[in-house]
Amino acid sequence: MQRRGGITLPSPFGRGEGVRVTANAEKTQIMRARLRLRELILSGEFRPGERLAELPLVQRLGASRTPLRLALAALEHEGLLRGLKGGGYVVREFTLADISDAIELRGVLEGTAARFAAERGTPRRELRALRTINDAVHELVHRTDYESFERYVELNERFHADLVELAASPLVNRALEAIVSLPFAGASSALILAEAELPESWEILVIAHRDHQSLIEAIERRQGARAESIAREHARLALANLEVVMRHTDVLARLPGASLLALPRDGVHA
Amino acid sequence: MQRRGGITLPSPFGRGEGVRVTANAEKTQIMRARLRLRELILSGEFRPGERLAELPLVQRLGASRTPLRLALAALEHEGLLRGLKGGGYVVREFTLADISDAIELRGVLEGTAARFAAERGTPRRELRALRTINDAVHELVHRTDYESFERYVELNERFHADLVELAASPLVNRALEAIVSLPFAGASSALILAEAELPESWEILVIAHRDHQSLIEAIERRQGARAESIAREHARLALANLEVVMRHTDVLARLPGASLLALPRDGVHA
DNA sequence: AGCCGGCTGCTTGCATGCAAGCACGCCCTA
DNA sequence: TAGGGCGTGCTTGCATGCAAGCAGCCGGCT
């Protein structure tokens, strides 16, 4: 069909190369199929449990079966798909327990990153960079317009990315990437944006900001245990966040990946 | 070349299905290539940094390029290979820092599993099973013959596997699988067996046994923090283990994956 | 009438041919 | 003699054809 440059860019495992996957992507058919397919899945194009046959996808994505298979395999590793023992893949379903575990685990891993940063000592320069980001956030916390929210989300992501960078541990990095790529666990982007419409919980942002401050302080003073527990508790804000959003099914329904959520029949798991 | 049954059996992400990958494997060319290739890499057939071209491997493994590519991709996700941005893969190298991080991270994750088990409550039945394993270990701790060591290793693996099972958290499970598949992080098998020849450190086994006992007790009494910290410290035994083994380069050289180790020029990192 | 067995179409696994990039080296030129 | 440009071969990315399994159905046999 098309002919394009070779050049792969396989995937995760950030060694030195920061590899924000979204950056260099779109080069190979594999990447294209992978990103587009993920988009389709998260947008609710397929029901959880639905089998993804190759041929329909070939037609839909314009790539041939070979790169498509690679993309499917990648998405399985990512955790969005589940492979059947007889061959083929189905869309995974996520329960509230899954998400809650993911968030907790994210806290554990970010906590470890923070602890490493504290224990191993972090150059003043890096800490200043973190503080700069956080100061910028401070300006935004009390604003309620949508643009400020977008900017907040961006800064927040930068903060977290830089934080795990401080741990200087490729493995922690990798484990975290595997977690935050799951539907609601990379809560930063999706959940917080949703809040733009739900001022009832904006105070969470104030708390988050404070957490970040304390975190920097703890790392600076090389208080590893403190840094770890702050980061853990900080992650749990995402859970609180999720609970707020879950009470507004209209907002929830618009979040990417919402369709993969296994909704409890009635009564939200307290 | 050959014709064989289709039937995939893609891979990780233990949902409910315990999927000891080694069990059902060997069915598809992909799996065959993947396992064989991993074996080759760990046995030191390729130097770290060496590029793995497809065609030579095709010849060597007997599978054609298509399944081989899938296998390579899987091994990249596993962390044994690193993808080049221009395409192709190279064998990864592991520094002592990598391994030490991996072990620490394993402790963090097993600690989380133990905490979950404690916090969420674990049926008496499961605890009894754990205790049974550990009692069997008790018999072996003081024996020094090789068979006892093998049996010990097996029981130890069962214990750890059952423990993470108790957490009932697919995500924790998956994260752990990603860690223990790395060369020296799944310390149980390789390192401990090496010790069979290094009685100077057999007392580590005594400590490990005690850790397991305490762990069970903590979970039973629902002491989450205690369980977590025991599991963490327990993992650090593997580090001590590694240090012992590292002092005996002859034993070290026979361990799978030893060739992937980036040896410090001189002076072991204290 | 019910059950079992073979057939048919669909789906995935696998092999291979082809094209594009890239790196190396050679040759030509200044 | 040194430098640069072009060609050639190697390597990967991609597409597609073919075979084997599996499920569902229909027909025949009991």
XYZ file of C-alpha atoms (C1' of nucleotides) in Angstrom:
600
model
C 0.000 0.000 0.000
C 2.200 2.758 1.152
C 5.925 2.703 1.133
C 7.758 4.555 3.804
C 11.065 4.630 5.501
C 12.090 1.703 7.516
C 13.137 2.813 10.978
C 11.512 1.184 13.876
C 11.509 2.726 17.322
C 10.305 -0.266 19.107
C 9.231 0.853 22.494
C 9.523 1.104 26.202
C 12.194 0.454 28.676
C 13.573 3.922 29.008
C 17.253 3.439 29.267
C 18.919 6.758 28.938
C 16.715 7.945 26.109
C 13.707 9.517 27.729
C 11.493 8.077 25.018
C 8.259 9.861 25.494
C 6.685 7.290 23.241
C 4.300 9.801 21.802
C 7.122 11.940 20.491
C 9.004 10.183 17.735
C 6.189 7.833 16.938
C 4.043 7.607 13.850
C 6.991 6.482 11.800
C 6.430 2.830 11.214
C 3.216 1.053 10.456
C 3.603 -0.778 13.718
C 3.621 2.395 15.740
C 0.840 3.865 13.736
C -1.340 0.835 14.193
C -0.451 0.660 17.847
C -1.343 4.241 18.606
C -4.440 4.302 16.499
C -5.644 1.027 17.932
C -5.096 2.193 21.457
C -7.047 5.295 20.660
C -9.889 3.229 19.277
C -9.961 0.974 22.291
C -9.865 3.778 24.802
C -12.517 5.679 22.940
C -14.832 2.747 23.503
C -14.955 1.560 19.946
C -14.851 -2.021 21.169
C -16.614 -3.551 24.106
C -14.518 -5.238 26.767
C -14.280 -8.928 26.017
C -14.819 -8.314 22.340
C -12.530 -10.265 20.125
C -10.281 -8.261 17.874
C -9.987 -10.173 14.640
C -7.072 -9.241 12.462
C -8.711 -8.874 9.116
C -11.275 -6.241 10.082
C -8.512 -4.267 11.744
C -6.354 -4.538 8.667
C -9.091 -2.941 6.707
C -9.733 -0.315 9.312
C -6.171 0.676 10.035
C -4.670 0.389 6.592
C -1.698 -1.606 7.776
C -1.187 -5.168 6.746
C -1.338 -8.104 9.086
C 2.339 -8.302 9.905
C 2.757 -4.900 11.565
C -0.716 -5.211 12.989
C 0.251 -8.359 14.806
C 3.244 -6.631 16.297
C 1.002 -3.796 17.427
C -1.447 -6.216 19.003
C 1.357 -7.954 20.832
C 2.598 -4.609 22.105
C -0.847 -3.680 23.349
C -1.055 -6.975 25.131
C 2.195 -6.249 26.907
C 0.805 -2.859 27.698
C -2.115 -4.546 29.364
C -4.956 -3.265 27.217
C -5.502 -6.574 25.501
C -5.623 -10.095 26.721
C -4.392 -12.940 24.578
C -6.574 -15.995 24.165
C -4.913 -19.333 24.480
C -6.298 -20.402 21.140
C -4.926 -17.311 19.463
C -6.384 -13.893 19.014
C -6.955 -11.085 21.435
C -9.811 -9.604 23.373
C -10.183 -6.191 24.920
C -9.513 -6.288 28.621
C -11.994 -5.183 31.188
C -10.950 -3.240 34.252
C -12.685 -3.505 37.552
C -12.640 -0.873 40.214
C -10.350 -3.146 42.167
C -7.911 -3.161 39.259
C -7.846 0.593 39.079
C -7.572 1.016 42.775
C -4.665 -1.419 42.823
C -3.049 0.383 39.955
C -3.234 3.666 41.770
C -1.898 2.161 44.957
C 0.898 0.547 43.035
C 1.704 3.782 41.335
C 2.025 5.315 44.776
C 4.329 2.535 45.869
C 6.553 2.977 42.854
C 6.640 6.747 42.952
C 7.316 6.405 46.629
C 10.278 4.230 45.843
C 11.486 6.730 43.293
C 11.211 9.506 45.852
C 12.992 7.430 48.449
C 15.809 6.652 46.047
C 16.124 10.328 45.217
C 16.294 11.179 48.897
C 18.635 8.405 49.937
C 21.024 8.757 47.063
C 21.142 12.509 47.184
C 19.835 14.796 44.502
C 21.791 17.688 43.001
C 20.515 21.085 44.064
C 19.998 21.935 40.428
C 17.398 19.264 39.912
C 15.574 20.197 43.039
C 15.426 23.782 41.906
C 13.913 22.669 38.618
C 11.253 20.755 40.505
C 10.557 23.737 42.712
C 10.226 25.967 39.688
C 7.567 23.727 38.234
C 5.751 23.631 41.487
C 5.870 27.387 41.917
C 4.294 27.738 38.524
C 1.584 25.376 39.665
C 0.997 27.517 42.695
C -0.125 30.346 40.450
C -2.699 28.127 38.848
C -4.206 26.335 41.771
C -6.776 28.969 42.489
C -7.771 29.721 38.932
C -10.728 27.897 37.568
C -10.679 28.520 33.821
C -10.124 25.631 31.506
C -6.821 26.825 30.117
C -5.335 26.994 33.554
C -6.423 23.446 34.060
C -4.720 22.297 30.935
C -1.572 24.073 31.935
C -1.846 22.552 35.374
C -2.095 19.080 33.967
C 0.966 19.654 31.844
C 3.028 20.947 34.741
C 1.836 18.160 36.960
C 2.968 15.582 34.448
C 6.327 17.285 34.133
C 6.699 17.220 37.899
C 6.004 13.535 38.142
C 8.179 12.725 35.165
C 11.069 14.694 36.593
C 10.601 13.085 39.956
C 10.990 9.571 38.674
C 13.913 10.807 36.649
C 15.580 11.756 39.903
C 15.505 8.183 41.056
C 17.848 7.463 38.160
C 16.593 3.921 38.123
C 15.588 2.556 34.739
C 13.726 -0.268 36.372
C 11.558 1.877 38.556
C 10.949 3.947 35.493
C 9.887 0.996 33.466
C 7.596 -0.386 36.136
C 5.938 2.986 36.423
C 5.427 3.308 32.714
C 3.720 -0.039 32.718
C 1.320 1.213 35.357
C 0.474 4.681 34.172
C -0.311 3.449 30.717
C -3.364 1.701 32.106
C -6.684 3.441 31.680
C -7.235 5.334 34.888
C -3.941 4.950 36.617
C -2.109 7.664 34.768
C -4.717 9.660 36.487
C -3.029 12.968 36.030
C -4.291 13.747 32.613
C -7.723 12.343 32.426
C -9.114 12.586 35.886
C -7.852 16.017 36.694
C -9.139 17.480 33.505
C -12.490 16.045 34.276
C -12.449 18.002 37.436
C -12.392 21.193 35.510
C -16.109 20.692 35.396
C -16.416 19.480 38.940
C -15.310 22.307 41.190
C -16.557 20.343 44.150
C -13.198 18.748 44.325
C -10.769 21.459 43.289
C -9.375 21.500 46.760
C -7.654 18.291 45.876
C -5.339 20.421 43.799
C -4.401 22.456 46.824
C -3.511 19.302 48.680
C -1.589 17.959 45.729
C 0.428 21.123 45.550
C 1.256 20.898 49.190
C 2.290 17.262 48.756
C 4.671 18.254 46.028
C 6.210 20.897 48.238
C 6.697 18.498 51.104
C 8.102 15.938 48.741
C 10.779 18.294 47.504
C 11.626 19.236 51.038
C 11.905 15.639 52.129
C 14.164 14.755 49.252
C 16.330 17.778 49.882
C 16.750 16.815 53.516
C 17.357 13.222 52.498
C 14.426 11.980 54.496
C 13.770 8.836 52.520
C 10.980 7.320 54.548
C 9.146 10.617 54.664
C 9.497 11.143 50.935
C 8.194 7.650 50.292
C 5.141 7.957 52.450
C 4.250 11.364 51.069
C 4.417 10.060 47.535
C 2.235 7.114 48.466
C -0.402 9.199 50.071
C -0.215 11.634 47.215
C -1.140 8.939 44.759
C -4.212 8.182 46.786
C -5.523 11.577 45.821
C -6.124 10.051 42.438
C -8.391 7.538 44.095
C -10.337 10.275 45.820
C -10.455 11.959 42.470
C -11.811 8.896 40.815
C -14.522 8.600 43.397
C -15.633 12.129 42.753
C -15.725 11.583 39.047
C -17.547 8.302 39.409
C -20.425 10.108 41.014
C -20.932 12.024 37.819
C -21.577 9.402 35.229
C -21.939 11.951 32.483
C -18.421 13.243 33.019
C -17.092 9.763 33.532
C -18.518 8.534 30.278
C -16.435 11.034 28.345
C -13.128 9.910 29.794
C -10.914 7.770 27.609
C -11.167 4.190 28.670
C -14.421 4.632 30.514
C -15.968 1.943 28.380
C -13.454 -0.573 29.685
C -14.677 -0.112 33.200
C -16.628 -2.957 34.720
C -19.386 -1.060 36.424
C -20.698 -2.559 39.613
C -24.381 -3.295 39.299
C -25.357 -0.715 41.853
C -23.819 0.925 44.837
C -20.276 2.150 44.380
C -17.798 0.079 46.276
C -17.423 2.207 49.352
C 9.933 -25.706 6.858
C 7.930 -27.406 9.519
C 4.244 -27.349 9.841
C 2.810 -27.506 13.234
C -0.339 -26.699 15.087
C -1.397 -23.121 15.205
C -2.329 -22.074 18.730
C -0.594 -19.181 20.229
C -0.316 -18.721 23.989
C 0.896 -15.229 23.902
C 2.269 -14.414 27.271
C 2.369 -12.623 30.538
C -0.097 -10.633 32.493
C -1.356 -13.294 34.785
C -5.014 -12.620 35.071
C -6.562 -15.523 36.821
C -4.648 -18.134 34.886
C -1.471 -18.693 36.774
C 0.459 -19.081 33.538
C 3.759 -20.439 34.608
C 5.093 -19.483 31.216
C 7.417 -22.394 31.136
C 4.563 -24.859 31.374
C 2.398 -24.779 28.287
C 5.106 -23.264 26.126
C 6.954 -24.773 23.215
C 3.821 -24.804 21.144
C 4.258 -22.066 18.628
C 7.357 -21.081 16.765
C 7.209 -17.771 18.576
C 7.426 -19.394 21.957
C 10.073 -21.779 20.839
C 12.192 -19.014 19.408
C 11.604 -16.895 22.467
C 12.644 -19.524 24.950
C 15.545 -20.784 22.938
C 16.797 -17.291 22.293
C 16.573 -16.373 25.925
C 18.514 -19.461 26.756
C 21.186 -18.527 24.257
C 21.453 -15.012 25.573
C 21.627 -16.037 29.203
C 24.169 -18.687 28.430
C 26.434 -15.976 27.145
C 26.242 -16.894 23.499
C 26.155 -13.191 22.624
C 28.129 -10.389 24.126
C 26.220 -7.480 25.624
C 25.825 -4.753 23.046
C 26.062 -7.250 20.256
C 23.563 -6.740 17.531
C 21.179 -9.586 16.904
C 20.563 -9.697 13.184
C 17.511 -11.589 12.091
C 18.892 -13.741 9.353
C 21.587 -15.490 11.348
C 19.016 -16.214 14.029
C 16.608 -17.566 11.475
C 19.210 -20.048 10.466
C 20.114 -20.865 14.009
C 16.645 -21.226 15.436
C 14.893 -22.780 12.520
C 11.969 -20.392 12.696
C 11.310 -17.927 9.971
C 11.574 -14.200 10.346
C 7.969 -13.519 11.225
C 7.764 -15.486 14.470
C 11.341 -14.542 15.211
C 10.456 -10.882 15.144
C 7.643 -11.480 17.572
C 10.017 -13.308 19.845
C 12.538 -10.498 19.672
C 9.854 -7.978 20.516
C 8.799 -10.084 23.472
C 12.349 -10.289 24.739
C 12.641 -6.556 24.459
C 9.555 -6.163 26.624
C 11.100 -8.633 28.976
C 14.108 -6.383 29.239
C 16.772 -8.680 27.867
C 17.083 -6.813 24.600
C 17.206 -3.188 23.742
C 15.727 -1.901 20.513
C 17.797 0.392 18.337
C 16.075 3.396 16.934
C 17.195 2.505 13.439
C 15.751 -0.983 13.808
C 17.257 -4.123 15.149
C 18.066 -5.218 18.654
C 21.118 -5.499 20.830
C 21.710 -7.557 23.931
C 21.356 -5.499 27.040
C 24.076 -5.121 29.584
C 23.349 -5.094 33.284
C 25.340 -3.108 35.754
C 25.569 -3.919 39.409
C 23.406 -0.873 40.000
C 20.741 -2.368 37.757
C 20.756 -5.611 39.633
C 20.785 -3.974 42.982
C 17.836 -1.823 41.952
C 16.029 -4.849 40.635
C 16.444 -6.643 43.930
C 15.348 -3.630 45.909
C 12.360 -3.234 43.650
C 11.504 -6.857 44.044
C 11.475 -6.284 47.773
C 9.213 -3.292 47.367
C 6.767 -5.245 45.270
C 6.777 -8.361 47.390
C 6.403 -6.053 50.349
C 3.329 -4.584 48.748
C 1.979 -8.035 48.073
C 2.521 -8.996 51.691
C 0.914 -5.798 52.897
C -2.102 -6.401 50.691
C -2.391 -9.923 51.999
C -2.248 -8.656 55.556
C -4.570 -5.703 55.123
C -7.174 -7.502 53.116
C -7.168 -10.574 55.225
C -6.046 -13.982 54.131
C -8.028 -17.180 54.591
C -6.590 -19.487 57.207
C -6.360 -22.174 54.586
C -3.873 -20.270 52.492
C -1.791 -19.418 55.480
C -1.662 -23.045 56.442
C -0.433 -23.917 52.975
C 2.314 -21.361 53.315
C 3.250 -22.703 56.695
C 3.396 -26.206 55.334
C 5.880 -25.162 52.718
C 7.941 -23.361 55.249
C 7.951 -26.301 57.632
C 9.268 -28.472 54.860
C 12.005 -25.931 54.327
C 12.877 -26.133 57.977
C 13.875 -29.737 57.527
C 16.285 -28.795 54.773
C 17.982 -25.749 56.148
C 20.650 -27.665 57.968
C 21.357 -30.206 55.305
C 24.158 -29.512 52.926
C 23.778 -32.025 50.139
C 22.970 -30.839 46.682
C 19.592 -32.489 46.432
C 18.415 -30.732 49.504
C 19.451 -27.497 47.920
C 17.458 -28.195 44.833
C 14.456 -29.073 46.893
C 14.986 -25.937 48.923
C 15.033 -23.790 45.828
C 11.837 -25.347 44.621
C 10.049 -24.821 47.914
C 11.355 -21.293 48.140
C 9.939 -20.469 44.758
C 6.618 -21.989 45.711
C 6.552 -19.894 48.845
C 7.170 -16.684 46.993
C 4.739 -17.557 44.245
C 2.034 -18.373 46.750
C 2.733 -15.210 48.645
C 2.163 -12.936 45.689
C -0.890 -15.013 44.921
C -2.259 -14.018 48.290
C -2.165 -10.379 47.312
C -4.746 -11.270 44.681
C -3.598 -8.359 42.626
C -2.927 -9.036 38.970
C -0.987 -5.835 38.660
C 1.401 -6.513 41.475
C 1.799 -9.915 39.977
C 2.634 -8.575 36.586
C 5.095 -6.029 37.903
C 6.845 -8.741 39.831
C 7.042 -11.021 36.858
C 8.687 -8.241 34.915
C 11.319 -7.933 37.610
C 12.141 -11.512 38.430
C 12.622 -12.375 34.789
C 15.731 -10.224 34.775
C 19.050 -12.010 35.088
C 19.911 -11.883 38.746
C 16.754 -10.506 40.235
C 14.822 -13.745 40.368
C 17.536 -14.622 42.778
C 15.896 -17.676 44.151
C 16.945 -20.150 41.568
C 20.336 -19.140 40.385
C 22.013 -17.487 43.288
C 20.930 -19.853 45.948
C 21.972 -22.871 44.012
C 25.354 -21.333 43.552
C 25.604 -21.250 47.275
C 25.449 -24.961 47.400
C 29.122 -24.692 46.692
C 29.675 -21.785 48.990
C 28.819 -22.920 52.473
C 30.325 -19.750 53.817
C 26.932 -18.178 53.403
C 24.523 -20.950 54.193
C 23.417 -19.090 57.261
C 21.547 -16.815 54.910
C 19.125 -19.690 54.527
C 18.492 -19.729 58.226
C 17.670 -16.067 58.150
C 15.479 -16.486 55.117
C 13.535 -19.207 56.851
C 13.000 -17.007 59.858
C 11.845 -14.174 57.591
C 9.265 -16.429 56.049
C 7.978 -17.412 59.439
C 7.672 -13.837 60.579
C 6.013 -12.938 57.348
C 3.319 -15.516 57.809
C 2.776 -14.391 61.350
C 2.506 -10.743 60.324
C -0.008 -11.526 57.625
C -2.024 -13.680 59.953
C -2.198 -10.884 62.509
C -2.975 -8.421 59.764
C 0.076 -6.357 60.519
C 0.502 -4.793 57.107
C 3.412 -2.484 57.768
C 5.337 -5.229 59.482
C 4.698 -7.662 56.677
C 5.845 -5.120 54.163
C 9.063 -4.292 55.874
C 9.932 -7.917 56.486
C 9.448 -8.713 52.826
C 11.626 -5.805 51.839
C 14.434 -6.750 54.094
C 14.057 -10.337 53.047
C 14.723 -9.416 49.434
C 17.928 -7.750 50.469
C 19.235 -11.175 51.388
C 19.532 -11.723 47.672
C 21.866 -8.784 47.528
C 24.015 -10.199 50.279
C 23.886 -13.424 48.376
C 25.028 -11.785 45.226
C 27.939 -10.193 47.012
C 29.063 -13.541 48.284
C 28.842 -15.092 44.872
C 30.611 -12.174 43.270
C 33.661 -12.930 45.331
C 33.925 -16.290 43.638
C 34.290 -15.507 40.008
C 34.446 -19.153 39.045
C 31.029 -19.845 40.498
C 29.675 -16.576 39.163
C 30.789 -17.352 35.645
C 28.611 -20.429 35.553
C 25.423 -18.607 36.430
C 22.992 -17.913 33.625
C 23.267 -14.314 32.573
C 26.669 -13.783 34.078
C 27.977 -12.728 30.718
C 25.532 -9.838 30.662
C 27.039 -8.365 33.760
C 29.049 -5.199 33.347
C 31.963 -5.960 35.560
C 33.495 -3.016 37.329
C 37.131 -2.643 36.359
C 38.326 -3.353 39.833
C 37.026 -3.027 43.333
C 33.539 -4.297 43.886
C 31.118 -1.491 44.494
C 31.009 -1.542 48.267
C -36.237 -38.153 16.557
C -31.785 -37.553 18.481
C -26.940 -37.849 18.199
C -22.652 -38.155 15.929
C -19.517 -37.277 12.195
C -17.809 -34.913 8.314
C -17.665 -30.518 5.730
C -17.078 -25.586 5.101
C -15.722 -21.102 6.109
C -13.203 -18.223 9.107
C -9.173 -17.157 11.797
C -4.684 -17.285 13.077
C 0.346 -18.965 12.450
C 4.043 -19.084 9.302
C 7.041 -18.450 5.326
C 8.870 -15.770 1.877
C 9.434 -12.114 -1.730
C 10.119 -7.345 -2.345
C 11.356 -2.559 -1.378
C 13.603 1.045 1.152
C 17.163 2.758 4.152
C 21.875 2.892 5.673
C 26.660 2.090 6.108
C 30.764 1.037 4.190
C 34.056 1.279 0.845
C 35.822 2.449 -3.538
C 36.897 5.420 -7.079
C 37.318 9.752 -9.091
C 38.727 14.388 -8.771
C 41.030 18.415 -7.157
C 47.357 12.566 -1.382
C 43.143 13.706 0.700
C 38.352 14.392 0.479
C 33.901 13.739 -1.149
C 30.317 11.497 -3.768
C 28.291 7.451 -5.544
C 27.317 2.588 -5.754
C 26.626 -1.904 -3.596
C 25.328 -5.094 -0.269
C 23.267 -5.966 4.059
C 19.411 -5.323 7.144
C 15.050 -4.373 8.439
C 9.931 -3.196 7.403
C 6.017 -4.706 4.976
C 2.747 -7.326 2.220
C 0.717 -11.410 0.929
C -0.021 -16.433 -0.053
C -0.617 -20.763 2.034
C -1.622 -24.237 5.560
C -3.609 -25.856 9.775
C -6.873 -25.626 13.469
C -11.556 -24.783 15.124
C -16.406 -23.856 15.292
C -20.718 -24.174 13.641
C -23.871 -26.566 10.605
C -25.967 -29.904 8.015
C -26.861 -34.469 6.875
C -26.867 -39.211 7.652
C -27.159 -43.069 10.638
C -29.096 -45.452 14.471
